[in-house]
Coordinates of C-alpha atoms and ligand atoms in Angstrom, one line a residue:
M1 CA 0.0 0.0 0.0
V2 CA 1.3 3.4 -0.9
T3 CA 1.4 5.8 1.9
F4 CA 2.2 9.6 2.0
R5 CA 5.8 9.8 2.8
N6 CA 7.7 12.7 4.1
H7 CA 9.9 13.7 1.2
G8 CA 11.6 16.4 3.1
P9 CA 11.4 19.9 1.9
N10 CA 11.2 18.9 -1.8
V11 CA 7.5 18.6 -2.4
T12 CA 6.5 21.3 0.0
L13 CA 9.0 23.8 -1.5
Y14 CA 7.9 22.9 -5.0
L15 CA 4.3 23.7 -4.3
E16 CA 4.7 26.6 -1.9
N17 CA 7.5 28.4 -3.6
F18 CA 7.3 27.5 -7.2
A19 CA 3.8 26.8 -8.3
H20 CA 2.4 30.2 -9.3
S21 CA 4.4 32.3 -6.9
E22 CA 7.0 35.0 -7.0
P23 CA 10.3 33.7 -8.4
V24 CA 12.7 32.1 -6.0
P25 CA 16.0 33.9 -5.8
S26 CA 18.5 31.9 -7.9
G27 CA 21.2 29.9 -6.3
R28 CA 19.5 29.1 -2.9
A29 CA 21.2 26.0 -1.6
E30 CA 18.1 24.3 -0.3
M31 CA 16.6 24.4 -3.7
K32 CA 19.0 21.8 -5.0
Q33 CA 16.7 18.9 -4.8
F34 CA 13.7 21.1 -5.4
M35 CA 11.6 19.2 -7.9
P36 CA 10.6 15.7 -6.9
F37 CA 10.2 14.5 -10.5
P38 CA 13.5 15.1 -12.2
D39 CA 13.1 15.0 -16.0
S40 CA 16.5 14.1 -17.3
N41 CA 15.3 13.6 -20.8
R42 CA 15.0 17.3 -21.5
A43 CA 17.5 18.7 -23.9
P44 CA 19.4 21.6 -22.6
L45 CA 18.3 25.1 -23.7
A46 CA 21.4 27.0 -22.7
G47 CA 22.9 29.0 -25.5
Q48 CA 20.1 28.2 -28.0
H49 CA 18.7 31.0 -30.2
F50 CA 15.0 31.2 -30.9
Q51 CA 13.2 33.6 -33.3
V52 CA 10.3 33.9 -30.8
A53 CA 10.3 33.1 -27.1
V54 CA 6.8 33.0 -25.5
I55 CA 6.5 33.4 -21.8
G56 CA 3.4 31.9 -20.2
G57 CA 1.6 28.6 -21.2
G58 CA -2.0 29.7 -20.6
I59 CA -4.4 29.6 -23.5
M60 CA -2.9 32.8 -25.0
G61 CA 0.7 31.7 -24.8
V62 CA 0.1 28.2 -26.2
A63 CA -2.0 29.7 -29.1
I64 CA 0.8 32.2 -29.9
A65 CA 3.5 29.6 -29.8
R66 CA 1.4 27.4 -32.1
E67 CA 0.9 30.2 -34.5
C68 CA 4.6 31.1 -34.6
A69 CA 5.7 27.5 -35.0
R70 CA 3.2 27.0 -37.8
A71 CA 4.6 30.0 -39.6
G72 CA 7.9 28.3 -39.6
K73 CA 9.6 30.3 -36.8
R74 CA 11.9 28.6 -34.3
T75 CA 9.8 29.0 -31.2
L76 CA 10.2 28.5 -27.5
L77 CA 7.3 28.3 -25.0
V78 CA 8.1 28.5 -21.3
E79 CA 5.6 28.0 -18.5
Q80 CA 6.5 28.3 -14.8
H81 CA 3.9 25.7 -13.6
D82 CA 1.9 23.6 -16.0
F83 CA 0.2 24.5 -19.3
A84 CA -3.3 25.9 -18.5
A85 CA -2.7 25.9 -14.8
G86 CA -3.2 29.7 -14.5
T87 CA -6.3 31.7 -15.2
T88 CA -7.3 29.4 -18.1
S89 CA -8.4 26.7 -15.7
R90 CA -10.0 29.1 -13.3
S91 CA -12.6 30.5 -15.7
S92 CA -16.4 29.9 -16.1
R93 CA -15.6 28.0 -19.3
M94 CA -18.1 29.8 -21.5
L95 CA -17.5 30.8 -25.1
S96 CA -19.7 33.9 -25.3
G97 CA -19.9 37.4 -26.6
L98 CA -23.0 38.4 -24.6
R99 CA -21.2 40.4 -21.8
A100 CA -19.3 42.3 -24.5
L101 CA -22.5 43.1 -26.2
E102 CA -24.1 44.2 -22.9
K103 CA -21.3 46.7 -22.5
G104 CA -21.7 48.0 -26.0
E105 CA -18.5 46.4 -27.3
I106 CA -19.9 45.4 -30.6
S107 CA -16.6 44.5 -32.4
F108 CA -15.4 42.4 -29.4
A109 CA -18.8 40.6 -29.3
R110 CA -18.5 39.9 -33.0
E111 CA -14.9 38.7 -32.7
S112 CA -15.9 36.4 -29.8
L113 CA -18.8 35.0 -31.7
R114 CA -16.8 34.4 -34.9
E115 CA -14.0 32.6 -33.0
R116 CA -16.6 30.7 -31.0
E117 CA -18.1 29.4 -34.3
R118 CA -14.6 28.3 -35.4
L119 CA -14.1 26.3 -32.2
L120 CA -17.6 24.7 -32.5
R121 CA -16.7 23.7 -36.0
D122 CA -13.1 22.6 -35.5
R123 CA -13.2 21.2 -31.9
P124 CA -16.7 19.8 -31.6
H125 CA -15.6 17.3 -28.9
L126 CA -14.5 20.2 -26.7
A127 CA -16.7 23.1 -27.6
H128 CA -20.4 22.6 -27.4
P129 CA -23.5 24.8 -28.0
A130 CA -25.2 25.4 -24.7
H131 CA -28.8 26.5 -24.1
F132 CA -28.9 29.4 -21.6
L133 CA -31.9 30.7 -19.7
L134 CA -31.7 34.3 -18.5
A135 CA -33.9 35.0 -15.4
L136 CA -34.5 38.4 -14.0
N137 CA -36.7 39.4 -11.1
N138 CA -38.4 42.8 -10.8
Q139 CA -35.6 44.1 -8.4
G140 CA -32.9 43.4 -10.9
K141 CA -30.6 46.1 -12.4
R142 CA -31.5 45.2 -16.0
S143 CA -34.9 46.0 -17.5
A144 CA -36.8 43.1 -19.2
M145 CA -37.2 45.3 -22.3
S146 CA -33.5 46.1 -22.7
V147 CA -32.6 42.4 -22.2
R148 CA -35.1 41.3 -24.8
T149 CA -33.6 43.7 -27.3
A150 CA -30.0 42.7 -26.5
L151 CA -30.9 39.0 -26.9
W152 CA -32.6 39.7 -30.2
V153 CA -29.4 41.5 -31.4
Y154 CA -27.2 38.7 -30.0
R155 CA -29.1 36.0 -31.8
R156 CA -28.8 37.9 -35.1
M157 CA -25.1 38.4 -34.6
A158 CA -24.5 34.7 -33.7
G159 CA -26.8 33.4 -36.4
R160 CA -28.1 30.8 -33.9
N161 CA -31.7 30.3 -33.0
V162 CA -33.1 28.5 -30.0
D163 CA -35.5 25.6 -30.0
A164 CA -38.9 27.1 -28.9
A165 CA -40.4 23.9 -27.6
G166 CA -37.2 23.2 -25.5
F167 CA -37.4 26.7 -24.1
E168 CA -41.0 26.3 -22.9
M169 CA -40.1 23.1 -21.0
A170 CA -36.9 24.5 -19.5
R171 CA -38.7 27.7 -18.5
K172 CA -41.5 25.9 -16.7
K173 CA -39.1 23.7 -14.9
L174 CA -37.0 26.7 -13.8
E175 CA -40.1 28.7 -12.7
R176 CA -41.1 25.8 -10.4
A177 CA -37.7 25.8 -8.7
L178 CA -37.2 29.6 -8.4
D179 CA -38.3 31.7 -5.5
A180 CA -42.1 31.9 -6.0
G181 CA -42.2 35.1 -3.9
Q182 CA -40.7 37.1 -6.8
R183 CA -41.9 38.0 -10.3
W184 CA -39.5 36.5 -12.9
S185 CA -39.0 37.3 -16.5
I186 CA -37.3 34.4 -18.2
F187 CA -35.6 34.5 -21.6
D188 CA -33.4 32.2 -23.5
Y189 CA -30.4 32.2 -25.8
E190 CA -27.9 29.9 -27.4
D191 CA -24.3 30.2 -26.3
A192 CA -21.4 27.8 -26.0
Q193 CA -19.2 26.1 -23.5
C194 CA -15.7 24.7 -23.5
E195 CA -16.0 22.5 -20.5
F196 CA -12.3 21.8 -20.4
P197 CA -10.1 24.6 -21.8
E198 CA -7.3 22.5 -20.3
R199 CA -7.8 20.0 -23.0
L200 CA -8.0 22.6 -25.7
V201 CA -4.6 23.9 -24.5
A202 CA -3.2 20.4 -24.5
E203 CA -4.3 19.8 -28.2
W204 CA -2.9 23.2 -29.3
L205 CA 0.3 22.3 -27.4
V206 CA 0.7 19.0 -29.3
E207 CA 0.1 20.9 -32.6
A208 CA 2.7 23.5 -31.6
I209 CA 5.2 20.7 -30.9
A210 CA 4.4 19.0 -34.2
A211 CA 5.1 22.3 -36.0
G212 CA 8.6 22.4 -34.3
A213 CA 8.0 24.5 -31.1
V214 CA 10.2 23.7 -28.1
V215 CA 8.0 23.7 -25.0
R216 CA 8.9 23.6 -21.4
N217 CA 6.5 23.5 -18.5
H218 CA 7.7 23.7 -14.9
T219 CA 10.3 26.2 -16.2
Q220 CA 10.1 29.8 -14.9
V221 CA 11.4 32.9 -16.6
M222 CA 13.5 34.6 -13.9
A223 CA 14.2 37.7 -16.1
V224 CA 14.0 39.0 -19.6
D225 CA 17.5 40.0 -20.6
V226 CA 17.5 43.6 -21.7
A227 CA 20.6 45.3 -23.1
H228 CA 21.1 48.4 -25.3
G229 CA 17.4 49.2 -25.6
R230 CA 16.5 45.7 -26.7
A231 CA 15.2 42.4 -25.2
R232 CA 17.8 39.8 -26.1
G233 CA 16.8 36.7 -24.3
L234 CA 15.6 35.0 -21.2
L235 CA 17.1 33.6 -18.0
V236 CA 15.0 30.6 -17.2
R237 CA 15.0 28.1 -14.4
D238 CA 14.0 24.6 -15.2
W239 CA 12.6 23.2 -12.0
T240 CA 12.5 19.6 -13.3
R241 CA 16.3 19.7 -13.4
N242 CA 16.8 22.7 -11.0
L243 CA 18.9 24.3 -13.6
E244 CA 19.3 27.9 -14.7
E245 CA 19.8 28.5 -18.4
K246 CA 20.1 31.5 -20.7
I247 CA 18.6 31.6 -24.1
E248 CA 18.7 34.2 -26.8
A249 CA 15.6 35.3 -28.7
T250 CA 14.9 37.8 -31.5
W251 CA 11.4 38.5 -30.2
I252 CA 9.9 37.9 -26.8
V253 CA 6.2 37.7 -26.1
N254 CA 5.0 38.2 -22.6
A255 CA 1.8 36.2 -22.4
T256 CA 1.7 35.7 -18.7
G257 CA -1.9 36.8 -18.2
P258 CA -2.3 38.4 -14.8
W259 CA 1.4 38.1 -14.2
V260 CA 2.3 40.5 -17.1
D261 CA 3.4 43.4 -14.9
R262 CA 5.3 41.1 -12.6
T263 CA 7.2 39.6 -15.6
C264 CA 8.3 43.1 -16.6
G265 CA 8.9 44.3 -13.0
R266 CA 11.4 41.5 -12.3
S267 CA 13.3 42.3 -15.5
G268 CA 13.7 46.0 -14.4
I269 CA 11.4 47.3 -17.1
K270 CA 9.7 50.3 -15.6
M271 CA 6.1 51.0 -16.7
R272 CA 4.4 54.4 -16.4
R273 CA 1.3 52.5 -15.2
P274 CA 0.4 48.9 -14.7
M275 CA -0.8 47.0 -17.8
V276 CA -3.5 45.0 -16.0
S277 CA -5.9 45.5 -13.1
G278 CA -6.1 42.2 -11.2
V279 CA -9.7 41.3 -10.5
R280 CA -10.3 38.1 -8.6
G281 CA -13.2 35.8 -9.7
S282 CA -14.3 32.9 -7.5
H283 CA -16.6 30.0 -8.2
I284 CA -18.2 27.3 -6.1
V285 CA -18.8 23.8 -7.4
L286 CA -21.8 21.9 -6.0
S287 CA -23.4 18.6 -6.5
H288 CA -26.8 18.8 -8.3
F289 CA -29.6 19.5 -5.8
P290 CA -33.3 18.8 -6.2
G291 CA -34.7 21.4 -8.5
A292 CA -31.2 22.4 -9.7
P293 CA -31.3 23.9 -13.2
S294 CA -30.5 21.4 -15.9
T295 CA -30.0 24.3 -18.4
A296 CA -27.3 26.9 -17.8
L297 CA -28.7 30.0 -16.1
Y298 CA -27.6 33.6 -16.3
T299 CA -29.1 35.8 -13.6
E300 CA -28.2 38.5 -11.1
G301 CA -26.7 37.7 -7.8
A302 CA -27.8 39.2 -4.5
D303 CA -25.3 42.0 -5.2
G304 CA -26.8 42.8 -8.6
R305 CA -23.7 41.4 -10.5
P306 CA -24.0 38.8 -13.2
L307 CA -24.2 35.3 -11.8
Y308 CA -23.9 32.1 -13.8
I309 CA -25.2 28.7 -12.7
I310 CA -23.8 26.2 -15.2
P311 CA -24.2 22.4 -15.3
W312 CA -20.6 21.4 -15.7
N313 CA -18.8 18.1 -15.4
E314 CA -21.8 16.4 -13.7
Q315 CA -21.9 19.2 -11.1
L316 CA -23.0 22.8 -10.9
L317 CA -20.5 25.6 -11.5
V318 CA -21.6 28.8 -9.8
G319 CA -19.8 32.2 -10.2
A320 CA -18.1 34.4 -10.5
T321 CA -17.3 37.2 -8.1
H322 CA -15.5 40.4 -8.9
V323 CA -13.0 41.6 -6.3
P324 CA -10.0 43.8 -7.0
D325 CA -6.9 41.8 -6.1
T326 CA -3.3 42.8 -6.8
S327 CA -1.8 39.9 -4.8
D328 CA 0.3 37.1 -6.4
P329 CA -2.1 35.4 -8.9
G330 CA -0.5 32.1 -8.0
K331 CA -1.7 32.2 -4.4
V332 CA -5.2 33.3 -5.1
H333 CA -8.1 31.6 -3.4
P334 CA -11.7 32.5 -2.7
A335 CA -12.4 34.6 0.4
S336 CA -15.0 33.3 2.7
D337 CA -17.3 36.3 2.1
E338 CA -17.2 35.6 -1.6
I339 CA -18.3 32.0 -1.0
E340 CA -21.0 33.2 1.4
S341 CA -22.2 35.7 -1.2
L342 CA -22.4 33.0 -4.0
L343 CA -24.1 30.6 -1.7
H344 CA -26.5 33.3 -0.5
S345 CA -27.5 34.2 -4.0
L346 CA -28.0 30.6 -4.9
A347 CA -30.1 29.9 -1.8
S348 CA -32.2 33.0 -2.4
L349 CA -32.9 31.9 -6.0
F350 CA -33.8 28.3 -5.1
P351 CA -35.2 28.5 -1.5
K352 CA -37.0 25.2 -1.7
A353 CA -33.6 23.4 -2.3
R354 CA -32.4 24.4 1.2
I355 CA -28.8 24.7 0.0
S356 CA -26.1 24.8 2.6
Q357 CA -22.3 25.0 2.6
N358 CA -22.3 21.2 2.9
D359 CA -23.4 21.1 -0.7
I360 CA -20.2 22.8 -1.9
R361 CA -17.7 20.2 -3.2
Y362 CA -15.0 22.8 -3.7
S363 CA -14.3 26.4 -4.6
F364 CA -11.6 28.0 -6.7
A365 CA -10.5 31.4 -7.8
G366 CA -8.5 33.1 -10.6
I367 CA -7.4 36.6 -11.4
R368 CA -8.8 38.2 -14.6
N369 CA -6.1 40.2 -16.4
L370 CA -8.3 43.1 -17.4
P371 CA -6.7 46.1 -19.0
F372 CA -5.6 48.6 -16.3
D373 CA -8.4 51.0 -15.5
P374 CA -7.7 53.9 -13.2
S375 CA -11.4 54.2 -12.3
G376 CA -11.1 50.9 -10.5
D377 CA -14.6 49.7 -11.4
P378 CA -13.9 46.1 -12.6
G379 CA -17.5 45.7 -14.0
T380 CA -17.0 48.3 -16.7
V381 CA -13.6 47.3 -17.9
S382 CA -13.3 45.9 -21.4
R383 CA -12.1 42.3 -21.9
Q384 CA -11.0 43.0 -25.4
H385 CA -7.3 42.2 -25.9
S386 CA -4.6 44.6 -26.7
I387 CA -0.9 44.2 -27.3
H388 CA 1.6 46.5 -25.6
D389 CA 4.9 47.2 -27.5
H390 CA 7.6 47.8 -24.9
Q391 CA 9.4 50.0 -27.4
Q392 CA 7.5 52.7 -25.4
E393 CA 9.7 51.9 -22.4
N394 CA 12.8 51.7 -24.7
V395 CA 12.8 47.9 -24.8
A396 CA 12.5 46.9 -28.4
R397 CA 11.4 43.4 -29.5
L398 CA 9.3 42.7 -26.4
I399 CA 5.5 42.7 -26.4
S400 CA 3.0 42.0 -23.7
V401 CA -0.5 40.5 -24.3
I402 CA -3.4 42.0 -22.2
G403 CA -7.0 40.8 -21.9
G404 CA -8.8 38.5 -24.3
N405 CA -11.0 35.5 -23.5
L406 CA -11.0 31.8 -24.2
A407 CA -12.9 32.1 -27.5
T408 CA -10.6 34.8 -28.9
A409 CA -7.2 33.2 -28.1
I410 CA -6.5 32.3 -31.7
S411 CA -7.3 35.8 -33.0
V412 CA -5.2 37.3 -30.2
A413 CA -2.4 34.9 -31.4
R414 CA -2.7 36.0 -35.0
D415 CA -2.6 39.7 -34.0
C416 CA 0.4 39.0 -31.9
V417 CA 2.4 37.3 -34.6
R418 CA 1.5 40.0 -37.1
M419 CA 2.8 42.6 -34.7
I420 CA 6.2 40.9 -34.7
G421 CA 6.3 40.8 -38.4
I422 CA 5.2 37.2 -39.0
R423 CA 2.5 36.4 -41.5
P424 CA 0.2 33.9 -39.7
A425 CA -0.3 30.7 -41.6
E426 CA -3.5 30.8 -43.6
P427 CA -6.2 29.2 -41.4
K428 CA -6.6 25.7 -42.5
P429 CA -8.6 22.9 -41.0
L430 CA -7.1 21.9 -37.7
A431 CA -5.9 18.4 -37.2
V432 CA -9.0 17.2 -35.5
A433 CA -11.3 18.6 -38.1
D434 CA -9.3 17.4 -41.1
G435 CA -11.7 15.7 -43.5
P436 CA -15.4 15.6 -42.5
A437 CA -16.4 17.3 -39.3
L438 CA -16.1 15.0 -36.2
D439 CA -19.6 15.8 -34.8
P440 CA -21.9 13.9 -37.2
L441 CA -19.4 11.0 -37.2
L442 CA -19.1 10.9 -33.4
D443 CA -21.2 7.9 -32.8
H444 CA -19.4 5.8 -35.4
F445 CA -16.1 7.0 -34.1
V446 CA -17.0 6.0 -30.6
V447 CA -17.8 2.5 -31.8
D448 CA -14.5 2.3 -33.7
V449 CA -12.5 3.5 -30.7
S450 CA -14.3 1.0 -28.5
R451 CA -13.5 -1.8 -30.8
A452 CA -9.9 -0.8 -31.4
A453 CA -9.2 -0.5 -27.7
S454 CA -11.4 -3.4 -26.5
I455 CA -13.2 -1.1 -24.1
S456 CA -16.9 -0.3 -23.5
E457 CA -18.7 2.3 -25.6
E458 CA -19.1 4.4 -22.5
A459 CA -15.4 4.4 -21.9
S460 CA -14.7 5.1 -25.5
R461 CA -17.2 8.1 -25.5
A462 CA -15.5 9.5 -22.5
I463 CA -12.1 9.3 -24.3
V464 CA -13.4 10.8 -27.5
E465 CA -15.0 13.7 -25.7
W466 CA -11.6 14.7 -24.3
H467 CA -9.2 13.6 -27.0
G468 CA -11.1 13.9 -30.3
K469 CA -9.4 12.2 -33.2
R470 CA -6.4 11.5 -31.1
S471 CA -8.5 8.9 -29.3
M472 CA -7.4 6.3 -31.9
E473 CA -3.8 6.6 -30.7
I474 CA -5.0 6.0 -27.2
A475 CA -7.1 3.1 -28.3
G476 CA -4.0 1.6 -30.1
M477 CA -2.0 1.8 -26.9
A478 CA -4.9 0.5 -24.7
Q479 CA -5.2 -2.5 -26.9
S480 CA -1.8 -3.7 -25.9
S481 CA -2.5 -4.4 -22.2
A482 CA -5.3 -4.8 -19.6
E483 CA -3.4 -2.5 -17.3
L484 CA -3.6 0.3 -19.8
R485 CA -7.4 -0.3 -20.2
T486 CA -8.0 -0.1 -16.5
T487 CA -10.0 2.9 -15.4
L488 CA -8.2 5.6 -13.4
C489 CA -10.5 5.2 -10.5
P490 CA -13.4 2.8 -9.8
H491 CA -16.0 5.6 -10.6
S492 CA -14.5 6.9 -13.8
E493 CA -14.7 5.8 -17.4
H494 CA -11.3 7.3 -18.2
I495 CA -8.5 4.9 -18.5
V496 CA -4.8 4.6 -17.6
A497 CA -3.7 4.8 -21.3
E498 CA -4.9 8.4 -21.4
A499 CA -2.6 9.2 -18.5
V500 CA 0.3 7.5 -20.3
E501 CA -0.5 9.5 -23.4
A502 CA -0.3 12.7 -21.3
Y503 CA 3.2 11.8 -20.1
R504 CA 4.4 10.7 -23.5
N505 CA 3.0 13.3 -25.8
E506 CA 1.4 16.1 -23.9
C507 CA 4.3 17.2 -21.7
A508 CA 2.8 16.2 -18.4
V509 CA 5.4 16.0 -15.7
T510 CA 3.5 15.6 -12.4
L511 CA 0.5 13.5 -11.5
G512 CA -1.3 16.8 -11.0
D513 CA -0.5 17.8 -14.6
V514 CA -2.2 14.6 -15.6
L515 CA -5.3 14.3 -13.3
L516 CA -6.1 18.1 -13.0
R517 CA -5.4 19.1 -16.6
R518 CA -4.6 16.5 -19.3
V519 CA -7.2 13.9 -18.1
P520 CA -9.0 16.2 -15.6
V521 CA -10.9 13.5 -13.7
A522 CA -9.8 15.0 -10.4
L523 CA -12.2 17.9 -11.1
G524 CA -15.1 15.5 -11.3
P525 CA -17.9 14.6 -8.8
C526 CA -16.4 11.4 -7.5
W527 CA -12.9 12.5 -6.8
S528 CA -11.5 12.0 -3.3
E529 CA -8.1 11.1 -1.7
T530 CA -9.0 7.5 -2.3
C531 CA -9.4 8.1 -6.0
S532 CA -6.1 9.9 -6.1
R533 CA -4.4 7.0 -4.4
E534 CA -6.0 4.4 -6.7
A535 CA -5.1 6.4 -9.8
A536 CA -1.5 6.9 -8.6
L537 CA -1.2 3.1 -8.1
R538 CA -2.8 2.2 -11.5
I539 CA -0.7 4.8 -13.4
G540 CA 2.5 4.0 -11.4
A541 CA 2.1 0.2 -12.3
V542 CA 2.3 1.0 -16.0
M543 CA 4.9 3.8 -15.7
G544 CA 7.2 1.5 -13.7
W545 CA 7.3 3.8 -10.6
N546 CA 8.6 2.4 -7.4
E547 CA 6.8 3.0 -4.1
E548 CA 8.8 6.1 -3.4
T549 CA 8.0 7.7 -6.7
T550 CA 4.3 6.8 -6.4
G551 CA 4.2 8.3 -2.9
A552 CA 5.9 11.5 -4.0
N553 CA 3.6 11.9 -7.0
L554 CA 0.6 11.3 -4.8
E555 CA 1.7 13.6 -2.1
A556 CA 2.3 16.5 -4.6
L557 CA -1.0 15.8 -6.3
E558 CA -2.9 16.0 -3.0
M559 CA -1.1 19.2 -2.0
E560 CA -1.9 20.8 -5.3
R561 CA -5.5 19.7 -5.2
A562 CA -5.9 21.1 -1.7
A563 CA -4.4 24.4 -2.7
Y564 CA -6.4 24.7 -5.9
L565 CA -9.8 23.1 -5.1
R566 CA -10.6 24.5 -1.7
R567 CA -13.1 23.2 0.7
P568 CA -14.8 26.3 2.0
R569 CA -14.2 27.1 5.6
T570 CA -17.2 29.5 5.9
S571 CA -19.3 29.1 9.0
M572 CA -22.3 30.7 7.2
R573 CA -25.8 29.6 8.2
L574 CA -28.2 29.8 5.4
A575 CA -31.3 28.9 7.3
T576 CA -32.9 32.3 6.9
A577 CA -32.1 32.5 3.1
A578 CA -33.5 29.0 2.7
D579 CA -36.6 29.4 4.8
Ligands
FAD601 C1 -13.2 34.0 -12.7 C2 -12.9 34.0 -14.1 C3 -13.9 33.6 -15.0 C4 -13.7 33.7 -16.4 N1 -14.6 33.2 -17.2 C5 -14.4 33.2 -18.6 C6 -15.4 32.6 -19.4 O1 -16.4 32.1 -19.0 N2 -15.1 32.7 -20.8 C7 -13.9 33.2 -21.3 O2 -13.8 33.2 -22.5 N3 -13.0 33.7 -20.4 C8 -13.2 33.7 -19.1 N4 -12.3 34.2 -18.3 C9 -11.0 34.8 -18.8 C10 -10.1 33.7 -19.3 O3 -9.9 32.7 -18.4 C11 -8.8 34.4 -19.6 O4 -8.9 35.4 -20.6 C12 -7.7 33.5 -20.2 O5 -7.6 32.3 -19.5 C13 -6.4 34.2 -20.1 O6 -5.4 33.3 -20.5 P1 -3.9 33.7 -20.5 O7 -3.1 32.7 -21.2 O8 -3.7 35.1 -20.9 O9 -3.5 33.7 -18.9 P2 -3.1 32.4 -18.0 O10 -4.0 31.3 -18.2 O11 -3.1 32.9 -16.6 O12 -1.7 32.1 -18.4 C14 -0.5 32.8 -18.0 C15 0.5 31.8 -17.7 O13 1.8 32.5 -17.5 C16 2.5 31.7 -16.5 N5 3.6 32.5 -16.0 C17 3.5 33.6 -15.2 N6 4.7 34.1 -14.9 C18 5.6 33.3 -15.5 C19 7.0 33.2 -15.6 N7 7.8 34.1 -14.9 N8 7.6 32.3 -16.3 C20 6.9 31.4 -17.0 N9 5.6 31.3 -16.9 C21 4.9 32.3 -16.2 C22 1.5 31.3 -15.5 O14 1.9 30.2 -14.7 C23 0.3 31.1 -16.4 O15 0.1 29.7 -16.6 C24 -12.4 34.2 -16.9 C25 -11.4 34.5 -16.0 C26 -11.7 34.4 -14.6 C27 -10.6 34.8 -13.7

């Protein structure tokens, strides 16, 4: 039996000092054995020259690196923690332009909708249309008339209509569950969801590598090397080998999301004012409760701010808050008053459900990298991206990316590469959409994968939904042994072969990289310490880990899970809200 072992300072330091935090001063003696999972297979970077070096492996950085590599440029992508471990995995996971439209940002709304359609077409296994209900009571900030008009415009812009019969059923069901003491106006619209942007990032990453990009996660940029008015390279620390290396680059793209100002600050680049305003957004994740909406719901919270209640990953995702926060984005977590406020809003909407904090499975938070706004009102700030050229600070060949959203990542990437003089490759069908679209063929494909892997159709469907056309490679691997066909935990359909694929081809280094992002079963409704232990054993058996390695991986996973997916400590009593 694998037990948690005390691995000395290694695992603790790795998670406390490295993951998402301020850089550790180089050369500290106790950092020598810092990373518990040394990756000796990595080729050294020192002395190499890249045409483009991208800092930050969130959705923007990965999209930019992919675009540069596809345009034939020698590209490096460096991520301090894991790909998609930053803001990208802390979002509400919607592909929408509605909020932009509400704020009158017509071109941003159009861009979001156009890019959303591309994702729906090209990645149908990851991006899905989602039917939304919009419920307003008579005390809300928005008038029913203005909402009706905005939705009419939105439908015209999106070119998507809703199914009227489906709306009637969903509306009646929602009305029965909502607080009957209030008068509700209920509307509907069609939007989209990318339930797992982590997977989208993993697919783009594989495509970037296939196009020649060199990518490194768990590798932190300690400083941008600036000399004679020009960015010349990077000093990076590879935590998997605890090694500092210098690389040269013709262009450097700072795509560190809410860390953009920090990245410049630590390199001595003085800005006249910050590029981003940090605004924390927190979510709570609950099990479904009786009367819980089965359709995504957009409404106003008790504080009048937008509130989404979204069926997600067999649970309900509720959020998000808006709290100015300039602290380290890597250490962000929901404050208890944010959790209380989300819970209070939910309990007020669904009083019959008698929701309590015990229904919360976990909470998580992220920092939005909104363009800096001196007025300090986060609700009004545009999310539209911009690209800052640091020539303004006398640092040529360094640009920083600000804002954007999940849907617009590719158009941000294309703007970025144009700015550094690269003609983006003509958009061509992405790997998964080569040939006929996946969607209509999905059922056949599921059967093919199930036969090729000798697994059930349920397991095959689960794999196809996360891996698209690459599922066949996983099926081929799974075919070779029963251990690879074993599920990751007794409650999941996902199998060990997916984890092995993550290590082999998707740059996973830690068990957290695998179970929280490449095969994100640990975000699911069943997950517990027992599931983590079971998964570590099953994966370890195939990877050839000894007991110590399995224990170290498990320990680091549980620490990361505890830091990321927080069990709320609120002592709130919701009896009055629920009565
Ligand atoms: C609460 C909330 C809800 C949201 N909801 C939605 C939504 O529903 N739909 C939507 O489209 N968008 C949403 N967003 C916005 C969306 O998540 C972001 O626009 C997007 O994820 C930003 O991606 P990014 O790559 O710029 O940043 P990140 O994902 O944060 O990536 C930046 C990366 O840089 C790395 N990094 C930092 N410093 C260094 C360094 N020194 N060296 C190496 N790497 C470094 C970080 O580790 C991080 O992984 C939401 C955001 C929040 C916070």
